[in-house]
Coordinates of C-alpha atoms and ligand atoms in Angstrom, one line a residue:
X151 CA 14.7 -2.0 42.4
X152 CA 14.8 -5.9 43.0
X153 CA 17.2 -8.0 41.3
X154 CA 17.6 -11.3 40.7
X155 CA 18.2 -13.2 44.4
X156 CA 19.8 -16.3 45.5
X157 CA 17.5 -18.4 46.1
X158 CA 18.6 -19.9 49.7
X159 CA 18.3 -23.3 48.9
X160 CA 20.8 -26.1 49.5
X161 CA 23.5 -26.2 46.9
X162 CA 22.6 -29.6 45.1
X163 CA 18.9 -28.2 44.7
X164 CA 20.0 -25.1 44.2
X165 CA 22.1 -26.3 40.8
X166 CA 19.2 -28.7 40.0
X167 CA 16.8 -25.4 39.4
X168 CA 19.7 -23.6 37.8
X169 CA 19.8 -26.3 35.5
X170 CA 16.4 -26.9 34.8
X171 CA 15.2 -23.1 34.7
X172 CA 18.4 -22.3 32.2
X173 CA 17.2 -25.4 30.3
X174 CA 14.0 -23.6 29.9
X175 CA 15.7 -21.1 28.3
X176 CA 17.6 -23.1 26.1
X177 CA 15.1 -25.5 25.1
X178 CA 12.4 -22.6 24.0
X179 CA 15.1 -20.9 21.8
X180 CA 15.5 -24.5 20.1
X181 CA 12.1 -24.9 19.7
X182 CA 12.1 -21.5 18.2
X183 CA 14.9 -21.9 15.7
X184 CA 13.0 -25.3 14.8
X185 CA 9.7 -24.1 14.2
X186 CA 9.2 -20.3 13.6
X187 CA 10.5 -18.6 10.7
X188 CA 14.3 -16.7 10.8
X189 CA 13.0 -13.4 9.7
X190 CA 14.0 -12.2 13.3
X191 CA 17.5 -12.7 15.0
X192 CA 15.9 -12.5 19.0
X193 CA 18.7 -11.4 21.9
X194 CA 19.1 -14.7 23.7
X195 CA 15.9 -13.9 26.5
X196 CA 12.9 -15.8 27.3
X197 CA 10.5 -13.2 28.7
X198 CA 8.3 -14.7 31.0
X199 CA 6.4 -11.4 32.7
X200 CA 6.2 -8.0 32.6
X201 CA 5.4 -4.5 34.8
X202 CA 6.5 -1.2 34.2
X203 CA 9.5 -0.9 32.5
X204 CA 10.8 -3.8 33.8
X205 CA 11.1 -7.8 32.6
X206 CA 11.1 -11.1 33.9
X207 CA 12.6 -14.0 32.0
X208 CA 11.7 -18.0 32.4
X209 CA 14.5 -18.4 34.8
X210 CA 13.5 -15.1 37.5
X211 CA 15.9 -12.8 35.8
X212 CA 15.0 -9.3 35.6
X213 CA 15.8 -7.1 32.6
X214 CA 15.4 -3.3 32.6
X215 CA 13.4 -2.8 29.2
X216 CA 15.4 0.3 27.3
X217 CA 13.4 -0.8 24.2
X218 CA 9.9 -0.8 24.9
X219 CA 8.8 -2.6 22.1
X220 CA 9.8 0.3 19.6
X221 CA 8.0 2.4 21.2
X222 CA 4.9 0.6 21.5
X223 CA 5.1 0.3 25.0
X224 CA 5.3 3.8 26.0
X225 CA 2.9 3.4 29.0
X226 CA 5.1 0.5 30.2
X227 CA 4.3 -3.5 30.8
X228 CA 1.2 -4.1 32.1
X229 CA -0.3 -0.6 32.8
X230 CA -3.3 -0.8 35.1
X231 CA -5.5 1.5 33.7
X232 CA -5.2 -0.1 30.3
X233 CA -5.4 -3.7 31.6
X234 CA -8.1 -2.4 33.5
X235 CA -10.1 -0.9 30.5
X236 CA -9.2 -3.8 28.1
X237 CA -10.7 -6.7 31.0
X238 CA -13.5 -4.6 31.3
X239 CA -13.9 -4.5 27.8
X240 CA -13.1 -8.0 27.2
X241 CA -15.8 -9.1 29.7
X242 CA -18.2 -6.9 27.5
X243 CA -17.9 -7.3 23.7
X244 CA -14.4 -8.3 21.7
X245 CA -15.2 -8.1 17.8
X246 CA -18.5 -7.1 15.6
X247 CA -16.3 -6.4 12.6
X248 CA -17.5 -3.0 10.5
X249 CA -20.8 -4.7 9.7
X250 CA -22.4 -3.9 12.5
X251 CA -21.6 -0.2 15.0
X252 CA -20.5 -1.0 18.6
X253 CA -20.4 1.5 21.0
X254 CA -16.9 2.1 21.6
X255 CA -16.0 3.1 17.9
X256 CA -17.6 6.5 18.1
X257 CA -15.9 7.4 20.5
X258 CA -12.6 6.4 19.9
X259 CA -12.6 8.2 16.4
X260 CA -14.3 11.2 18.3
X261 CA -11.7 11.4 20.7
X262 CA -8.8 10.2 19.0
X263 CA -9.6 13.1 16.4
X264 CA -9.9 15.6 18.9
X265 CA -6.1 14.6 20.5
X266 CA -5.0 15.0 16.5
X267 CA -6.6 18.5 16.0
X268 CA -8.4 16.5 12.8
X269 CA -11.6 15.5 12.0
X270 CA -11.6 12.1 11.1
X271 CA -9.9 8.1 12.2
X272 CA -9.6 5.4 10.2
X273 CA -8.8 2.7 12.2
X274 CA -6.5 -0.4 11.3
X275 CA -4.5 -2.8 13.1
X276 CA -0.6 -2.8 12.5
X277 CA 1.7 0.4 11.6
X278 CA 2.1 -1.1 8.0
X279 CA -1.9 -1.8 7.4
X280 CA -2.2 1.9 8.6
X281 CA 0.5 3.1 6.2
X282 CA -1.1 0.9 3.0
X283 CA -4.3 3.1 4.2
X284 CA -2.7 6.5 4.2
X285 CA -1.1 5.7 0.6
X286 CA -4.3 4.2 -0.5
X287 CA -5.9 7.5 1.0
X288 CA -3.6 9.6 -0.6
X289 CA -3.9 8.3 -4.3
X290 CA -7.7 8.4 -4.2
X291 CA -7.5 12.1 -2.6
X292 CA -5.4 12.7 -5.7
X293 CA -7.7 11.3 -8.3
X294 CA -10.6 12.4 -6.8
X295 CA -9.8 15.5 -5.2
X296 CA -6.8 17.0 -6.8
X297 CA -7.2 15.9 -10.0
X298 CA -4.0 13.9 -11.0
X299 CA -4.6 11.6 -14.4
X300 CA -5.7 8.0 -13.3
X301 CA -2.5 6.2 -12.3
X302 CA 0.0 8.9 -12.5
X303 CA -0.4 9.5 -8.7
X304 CA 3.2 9.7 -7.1
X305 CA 4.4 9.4 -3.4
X306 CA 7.5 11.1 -2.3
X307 CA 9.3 9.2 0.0
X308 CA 13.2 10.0 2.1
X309 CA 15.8 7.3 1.8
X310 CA 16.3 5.2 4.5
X311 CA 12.7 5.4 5.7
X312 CA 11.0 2.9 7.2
X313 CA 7.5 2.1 6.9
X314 CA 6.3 -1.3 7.3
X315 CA 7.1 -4.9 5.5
X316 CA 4.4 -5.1 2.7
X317 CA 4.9 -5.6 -0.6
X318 CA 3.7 -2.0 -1.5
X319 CA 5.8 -0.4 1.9
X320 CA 9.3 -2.2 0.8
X321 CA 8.7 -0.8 -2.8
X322 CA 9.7 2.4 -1.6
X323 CA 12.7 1.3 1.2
X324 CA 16.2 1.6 0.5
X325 CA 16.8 -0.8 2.8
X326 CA 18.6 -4.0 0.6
X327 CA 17.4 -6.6 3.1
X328 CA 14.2 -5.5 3.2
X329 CA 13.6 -6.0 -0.7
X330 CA 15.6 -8.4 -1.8
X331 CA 14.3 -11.0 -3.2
X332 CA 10.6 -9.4 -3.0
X333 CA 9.9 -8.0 -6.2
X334 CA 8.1 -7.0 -8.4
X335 CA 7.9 -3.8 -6.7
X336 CA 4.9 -1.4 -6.8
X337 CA 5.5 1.9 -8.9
X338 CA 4.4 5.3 -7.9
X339 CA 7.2 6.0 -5.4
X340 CA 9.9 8.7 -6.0
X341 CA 13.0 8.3 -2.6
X342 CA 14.9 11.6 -2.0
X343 CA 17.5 11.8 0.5
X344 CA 16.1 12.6 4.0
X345 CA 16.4 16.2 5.6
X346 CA 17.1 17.5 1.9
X347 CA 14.5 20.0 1.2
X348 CA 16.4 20.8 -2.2
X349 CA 15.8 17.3 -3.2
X350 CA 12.4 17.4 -2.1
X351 CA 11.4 20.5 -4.0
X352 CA 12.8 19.0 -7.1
X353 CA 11.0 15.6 -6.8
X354 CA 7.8 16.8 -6.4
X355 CA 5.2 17.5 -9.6
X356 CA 1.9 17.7 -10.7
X357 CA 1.8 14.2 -10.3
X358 CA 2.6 14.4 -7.0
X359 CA 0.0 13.3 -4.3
X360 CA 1.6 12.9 -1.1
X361 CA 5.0 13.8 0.7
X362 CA 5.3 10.7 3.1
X363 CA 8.0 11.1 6.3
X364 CA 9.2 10.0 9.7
X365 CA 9.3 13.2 11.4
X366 CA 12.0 11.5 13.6
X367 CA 13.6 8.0 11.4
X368 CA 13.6 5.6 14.2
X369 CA 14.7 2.3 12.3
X370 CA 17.4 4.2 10.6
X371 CA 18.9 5.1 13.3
X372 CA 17.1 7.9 15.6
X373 CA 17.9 10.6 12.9
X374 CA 16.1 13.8 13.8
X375 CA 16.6 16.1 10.2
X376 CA 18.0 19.2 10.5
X377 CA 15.8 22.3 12.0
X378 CA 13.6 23.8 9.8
X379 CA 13.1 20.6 7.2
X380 CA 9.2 19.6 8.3
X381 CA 8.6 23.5 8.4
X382 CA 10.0 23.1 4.7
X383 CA 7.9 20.1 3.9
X384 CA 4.6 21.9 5.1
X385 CA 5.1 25.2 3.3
X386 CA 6.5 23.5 0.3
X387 CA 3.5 20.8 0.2
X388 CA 0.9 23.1 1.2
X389 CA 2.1 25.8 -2.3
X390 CA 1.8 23.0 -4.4
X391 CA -1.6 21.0 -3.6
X392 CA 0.5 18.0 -2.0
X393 CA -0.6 16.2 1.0
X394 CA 2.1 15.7 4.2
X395 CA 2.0 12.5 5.4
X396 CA 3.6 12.4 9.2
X397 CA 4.0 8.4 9.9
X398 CA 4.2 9.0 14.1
X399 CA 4.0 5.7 14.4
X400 CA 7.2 5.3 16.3
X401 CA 7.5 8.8 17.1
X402 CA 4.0 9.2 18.3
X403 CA 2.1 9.2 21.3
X404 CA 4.8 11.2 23.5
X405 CA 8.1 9.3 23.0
X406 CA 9.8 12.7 22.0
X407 CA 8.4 14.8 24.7
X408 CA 5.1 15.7 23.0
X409 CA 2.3 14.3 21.9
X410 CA 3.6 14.4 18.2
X411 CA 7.3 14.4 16.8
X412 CA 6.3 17.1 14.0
X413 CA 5.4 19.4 16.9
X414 CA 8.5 20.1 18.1
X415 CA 8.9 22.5 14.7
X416 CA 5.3 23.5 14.9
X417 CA 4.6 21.7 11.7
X418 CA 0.7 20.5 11.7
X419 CA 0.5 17.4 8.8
X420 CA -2.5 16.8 6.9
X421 CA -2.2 13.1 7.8
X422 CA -1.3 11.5 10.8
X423 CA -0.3 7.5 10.5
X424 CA -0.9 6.0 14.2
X425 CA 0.3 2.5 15.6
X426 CA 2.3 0.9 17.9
X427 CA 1.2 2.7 21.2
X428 CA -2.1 3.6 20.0
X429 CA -2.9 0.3 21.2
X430 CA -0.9 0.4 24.7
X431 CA 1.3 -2.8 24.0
X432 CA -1.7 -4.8 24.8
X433 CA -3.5 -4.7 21.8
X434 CA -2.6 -3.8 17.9
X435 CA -4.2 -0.4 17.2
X436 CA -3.4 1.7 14.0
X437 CA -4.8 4.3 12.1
X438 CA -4.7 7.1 9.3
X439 CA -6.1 10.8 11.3
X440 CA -6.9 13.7 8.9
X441 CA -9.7 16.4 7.4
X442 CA -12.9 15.1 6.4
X443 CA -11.7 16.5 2.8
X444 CA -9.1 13.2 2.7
X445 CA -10.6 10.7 4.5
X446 CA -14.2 11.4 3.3
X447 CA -13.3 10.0 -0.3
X448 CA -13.6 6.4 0.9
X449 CA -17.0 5.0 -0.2
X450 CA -18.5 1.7 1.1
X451 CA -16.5 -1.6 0.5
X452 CA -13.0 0.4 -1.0
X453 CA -11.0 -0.6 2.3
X454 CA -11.5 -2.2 5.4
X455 CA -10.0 -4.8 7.7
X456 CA -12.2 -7.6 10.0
X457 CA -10.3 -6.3 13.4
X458 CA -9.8 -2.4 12.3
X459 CA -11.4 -0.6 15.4
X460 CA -12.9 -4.0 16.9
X461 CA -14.6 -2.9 20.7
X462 CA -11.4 -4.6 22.4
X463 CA -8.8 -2.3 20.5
X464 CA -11.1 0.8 20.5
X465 CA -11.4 0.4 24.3
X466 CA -7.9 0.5 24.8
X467 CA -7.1 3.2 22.6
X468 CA -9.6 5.2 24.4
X469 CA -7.7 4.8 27.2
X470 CA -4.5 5.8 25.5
X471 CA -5.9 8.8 24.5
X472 CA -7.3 9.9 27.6
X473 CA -3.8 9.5 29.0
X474 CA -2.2 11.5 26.5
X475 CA -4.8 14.3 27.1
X476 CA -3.3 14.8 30.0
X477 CA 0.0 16.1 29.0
X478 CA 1.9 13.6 31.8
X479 CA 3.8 11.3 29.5
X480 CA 4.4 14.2 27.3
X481 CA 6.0 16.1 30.7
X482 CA 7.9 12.9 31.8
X483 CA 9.6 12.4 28.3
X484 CA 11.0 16.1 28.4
X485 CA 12.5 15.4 31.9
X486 CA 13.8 12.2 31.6
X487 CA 14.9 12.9 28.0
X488 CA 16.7 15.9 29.0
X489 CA 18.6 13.9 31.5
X490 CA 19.0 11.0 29.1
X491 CA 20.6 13.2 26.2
X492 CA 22.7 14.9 28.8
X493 CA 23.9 11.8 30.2
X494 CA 24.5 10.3 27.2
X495 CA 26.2 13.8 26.1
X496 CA 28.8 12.9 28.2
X497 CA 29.6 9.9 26.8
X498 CA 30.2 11.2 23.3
X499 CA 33.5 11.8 21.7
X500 CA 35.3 10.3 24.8
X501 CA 35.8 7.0 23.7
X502 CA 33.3 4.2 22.6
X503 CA 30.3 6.6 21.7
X504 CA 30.7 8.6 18.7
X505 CA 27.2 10.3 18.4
X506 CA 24.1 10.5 20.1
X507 CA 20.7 12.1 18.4
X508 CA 17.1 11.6 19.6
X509 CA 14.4 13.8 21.2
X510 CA 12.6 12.9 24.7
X511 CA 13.0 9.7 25.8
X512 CA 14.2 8.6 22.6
X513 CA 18.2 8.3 21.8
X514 CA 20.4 6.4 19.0
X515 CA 23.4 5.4 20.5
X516 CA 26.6 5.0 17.5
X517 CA 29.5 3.1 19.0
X518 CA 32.8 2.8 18.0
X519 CA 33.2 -0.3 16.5
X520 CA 35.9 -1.0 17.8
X521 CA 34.0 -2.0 20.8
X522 CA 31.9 -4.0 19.3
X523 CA 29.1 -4.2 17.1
X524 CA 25.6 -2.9 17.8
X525 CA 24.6 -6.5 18.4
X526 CA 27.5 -7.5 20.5
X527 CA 27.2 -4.0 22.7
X528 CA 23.2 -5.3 22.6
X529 CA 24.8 -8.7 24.1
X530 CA 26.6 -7.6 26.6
X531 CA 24.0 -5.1 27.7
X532 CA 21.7 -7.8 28.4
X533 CA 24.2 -10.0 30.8
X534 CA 24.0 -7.2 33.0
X535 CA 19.8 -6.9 32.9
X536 CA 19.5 -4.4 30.5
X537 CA 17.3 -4.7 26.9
X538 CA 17.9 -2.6 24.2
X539 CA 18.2 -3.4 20.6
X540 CA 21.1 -2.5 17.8
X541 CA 20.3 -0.7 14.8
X542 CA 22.0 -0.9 11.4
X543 CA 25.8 -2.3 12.3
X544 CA 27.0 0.0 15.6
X545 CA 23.7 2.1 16.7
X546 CA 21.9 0.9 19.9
X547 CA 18.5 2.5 20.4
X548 CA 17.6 3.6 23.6
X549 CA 13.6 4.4 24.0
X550 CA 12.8 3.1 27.8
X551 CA 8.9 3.3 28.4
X552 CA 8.0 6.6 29.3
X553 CA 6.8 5.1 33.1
X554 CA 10.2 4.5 34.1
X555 CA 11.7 6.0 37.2
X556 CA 14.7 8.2 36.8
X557 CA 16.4 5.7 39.4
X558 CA 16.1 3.0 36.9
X559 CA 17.0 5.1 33.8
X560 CA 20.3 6.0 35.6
X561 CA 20.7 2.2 36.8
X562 CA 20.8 1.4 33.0
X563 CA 23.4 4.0 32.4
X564 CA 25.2 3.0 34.3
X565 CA 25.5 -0.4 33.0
X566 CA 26.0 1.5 29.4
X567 CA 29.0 3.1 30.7
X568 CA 30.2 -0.5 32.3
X569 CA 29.7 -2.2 28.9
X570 CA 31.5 0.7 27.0
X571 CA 34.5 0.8 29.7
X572 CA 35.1 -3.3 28.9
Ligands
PLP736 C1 7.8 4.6 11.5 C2 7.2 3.3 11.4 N1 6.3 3.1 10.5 C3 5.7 1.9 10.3 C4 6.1 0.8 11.1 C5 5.4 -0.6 10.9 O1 4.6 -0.9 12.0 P1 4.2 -2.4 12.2 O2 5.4 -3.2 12.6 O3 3.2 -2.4 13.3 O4 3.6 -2.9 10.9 C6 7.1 1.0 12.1 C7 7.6 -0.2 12.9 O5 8.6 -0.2 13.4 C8 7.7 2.2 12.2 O6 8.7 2.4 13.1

């Protein structure tokens, strides 16, 4: 592992790059303040370059990346085989839109549906577009196919989900910042608390169309629900003519150690909602996976989107799947997550760290406050080359890409433990 190096150079020109390089870092956060909207709160970094699990920033500065994009980066920054198969593709054909077939779409839905043990893909772009699908699926499937009474279809949803930032998605968060000041809301939405089956039972009717959950709720905190729930949700679902939505969007694509979250209670959805790695940090790739009985009650000109499965994304999320099939990132996010969690086991209860949850490669991290908030922990994190990103008040979520070594993973530990011993 290389870190940042002095650079040799004579003192005076030494200070003159120093300036000018941490200049470069000052004057592109002003520029940001200045010109892009607030609606994010960045950690003081430029990036600059990327390769594995590891960051550069405008001034040389490396940064191990413990965040990976939220997951969207499980095959790491700048893996070959899907730079390689997106600059193959890129040299080929980029965009068609739906008017026209292109000859990677096939089989991308093919293949991706095979991976899913489905039948059929829709394909969108972001995780929210992808989650607007699968409610948009769901309702018609309802009408259509179960029956519900034209505009009585309802979506069960668990508190502190998160889904996306549409209008529709935010309808349905508990989440204060999130909604405020968005409304009207869209109807149709019923929240029970998460992990409580009781609740769930109870909220779901006739009327009922869809059950729609994070098998693991990243955003909220790396909550895994207690054993037994998504076994629950399937049985209970399955009596009463309800569809299971999984959205694996963050929990997808091997970040908990297999290929899907819902796995590790054997629980098979009738819906899969797809993003974030699906398109292998290099491109956005979503999509809604299911039976040809749910996704078969689209017709001609109800939903679309210009870039959902465009050659360029399909080629890269061909490549995704391909490396999934092989069961390797699935493997490496057992064995690093098991060292993680029992790393980070040690931690717990013995001072800053109060809890640790998570699966595979996967962890949120609840300090103390008294150390610090989750932003400040975040902070001091980063001073010493490490990225990782605070969740609700004291939680820091550790989800490394799944290509790091285990000599790197511990290297960031062990600037954890540093930052949590002051
Ligand atoms: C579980 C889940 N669903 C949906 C989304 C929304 O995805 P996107 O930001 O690509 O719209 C996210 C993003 O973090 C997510 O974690």
């Amino acid at each position: 592992m290389s870190r940042t190096t002095a650079t040799g150079q004579p003192s005076s020109t030494a200070d003159a790059t120093a300036n000018a390089t941490a200049s470069a870092t000052a004057n592109a956060i002003a520029a940001t303040e200045a010109h892009s909207a607030h609606n994010y709160h960045p950690l003081p970094v430029v990036v600059a370059t990327g390769d594995g699990a590891w960051l550069t920033d405008v001034e040389g500065r490396r940064y191990l990346d413990m965040l990976a994009g939220y997951s969207a980066l499980n095959f790491g920054h700048g893996n070959p085989r899907l730079i390689d198969a997106a600059k193959a593709q890129l040299e080929r054909v980029t965009l068609t839109s739906r008017a026209f077939h292109h000859d990677r779409f096939a089989d991308f839905c093919t293949r991706l549906a095979e991976l899913c043990g489905m039948e059929m893909v829709l394909p969108m772009n972001t995780g929210a577009e992808a989650v607007e699908t699968a409610v948009k699926t769901a309702r018609k499937w309802g009408y259509r196919v179960k029956g519900v009474k034209e505009g009585a279809a309802k979506i069960v949803v668990a508190g502190n989900n998160f889904h996306g930032r549409t209008t529709t998605i935010i309808s349905f968060s508990t989440d204060r910042e999130a909604r405020l000041d968005f409304g009207p809301y869209t109807p149709g939405f019923e929240i029970v608390p998460y992990g409580d089956l009781t609740a769930m039972e109870k909220a779901v009717s006739e009327n009922t169309v869809a059950v729609l959950l994070e098998p693991i709720q990243g955003e909220a905190g790396v909550l895994v629900p207690p054993a037994g729930y998504l076994a629950g949700v399937r049985e209970l679902t399955r009596e009463r003519n309800v569809l299971f939505i999984a959205d694996e969007i963050q929990s997808g694509l091997g970040r908990t150690g297999r290929t899907f979250a819902c796995e590790h209670e054997g629980v098979v959805p009738d819906m899969y909602v797809l993003g974030k790695a699906l398109g292998g940090g290099v491109v956005p790739v979503s999509a809604v996976v299911s039976s040809a009985e749910v996704l078969g009650v689209f017709r001609p000109g109800e939903h679309g989107s210009t870039f959902g499965g465009n050659p360029l994304a399909c080629a890269v999320g061909l490549e995704v799947v391909a490396m999934l099939r092989t069961g390797e990132f699935q493997q490496r996010a057992t064995e690093l997550g098991e060292h993680l969690h029992r790393e980070l086991g040690l931690l717990t209860g013995t001072g800053a760290v109060r809890e640790v949850r998570g699966r595979g490669l996967w962890a949120g991290v609840d300090i103390d406050p008294v150390y610090g908030t989750g932003r400040e922990i975040s902070e001091k994190l980063m001073a010493k080359g490490v990225l990782v990103k605070d969740t609700h008040g004291s939680t820091i979520r550790i989800a490394p890409p799944l290509v790091i070594s285990k000599e790197d993973l511990d290297w960031g530990l062990d600037q954890l433990r540093a930052v949590l011993a002051g």
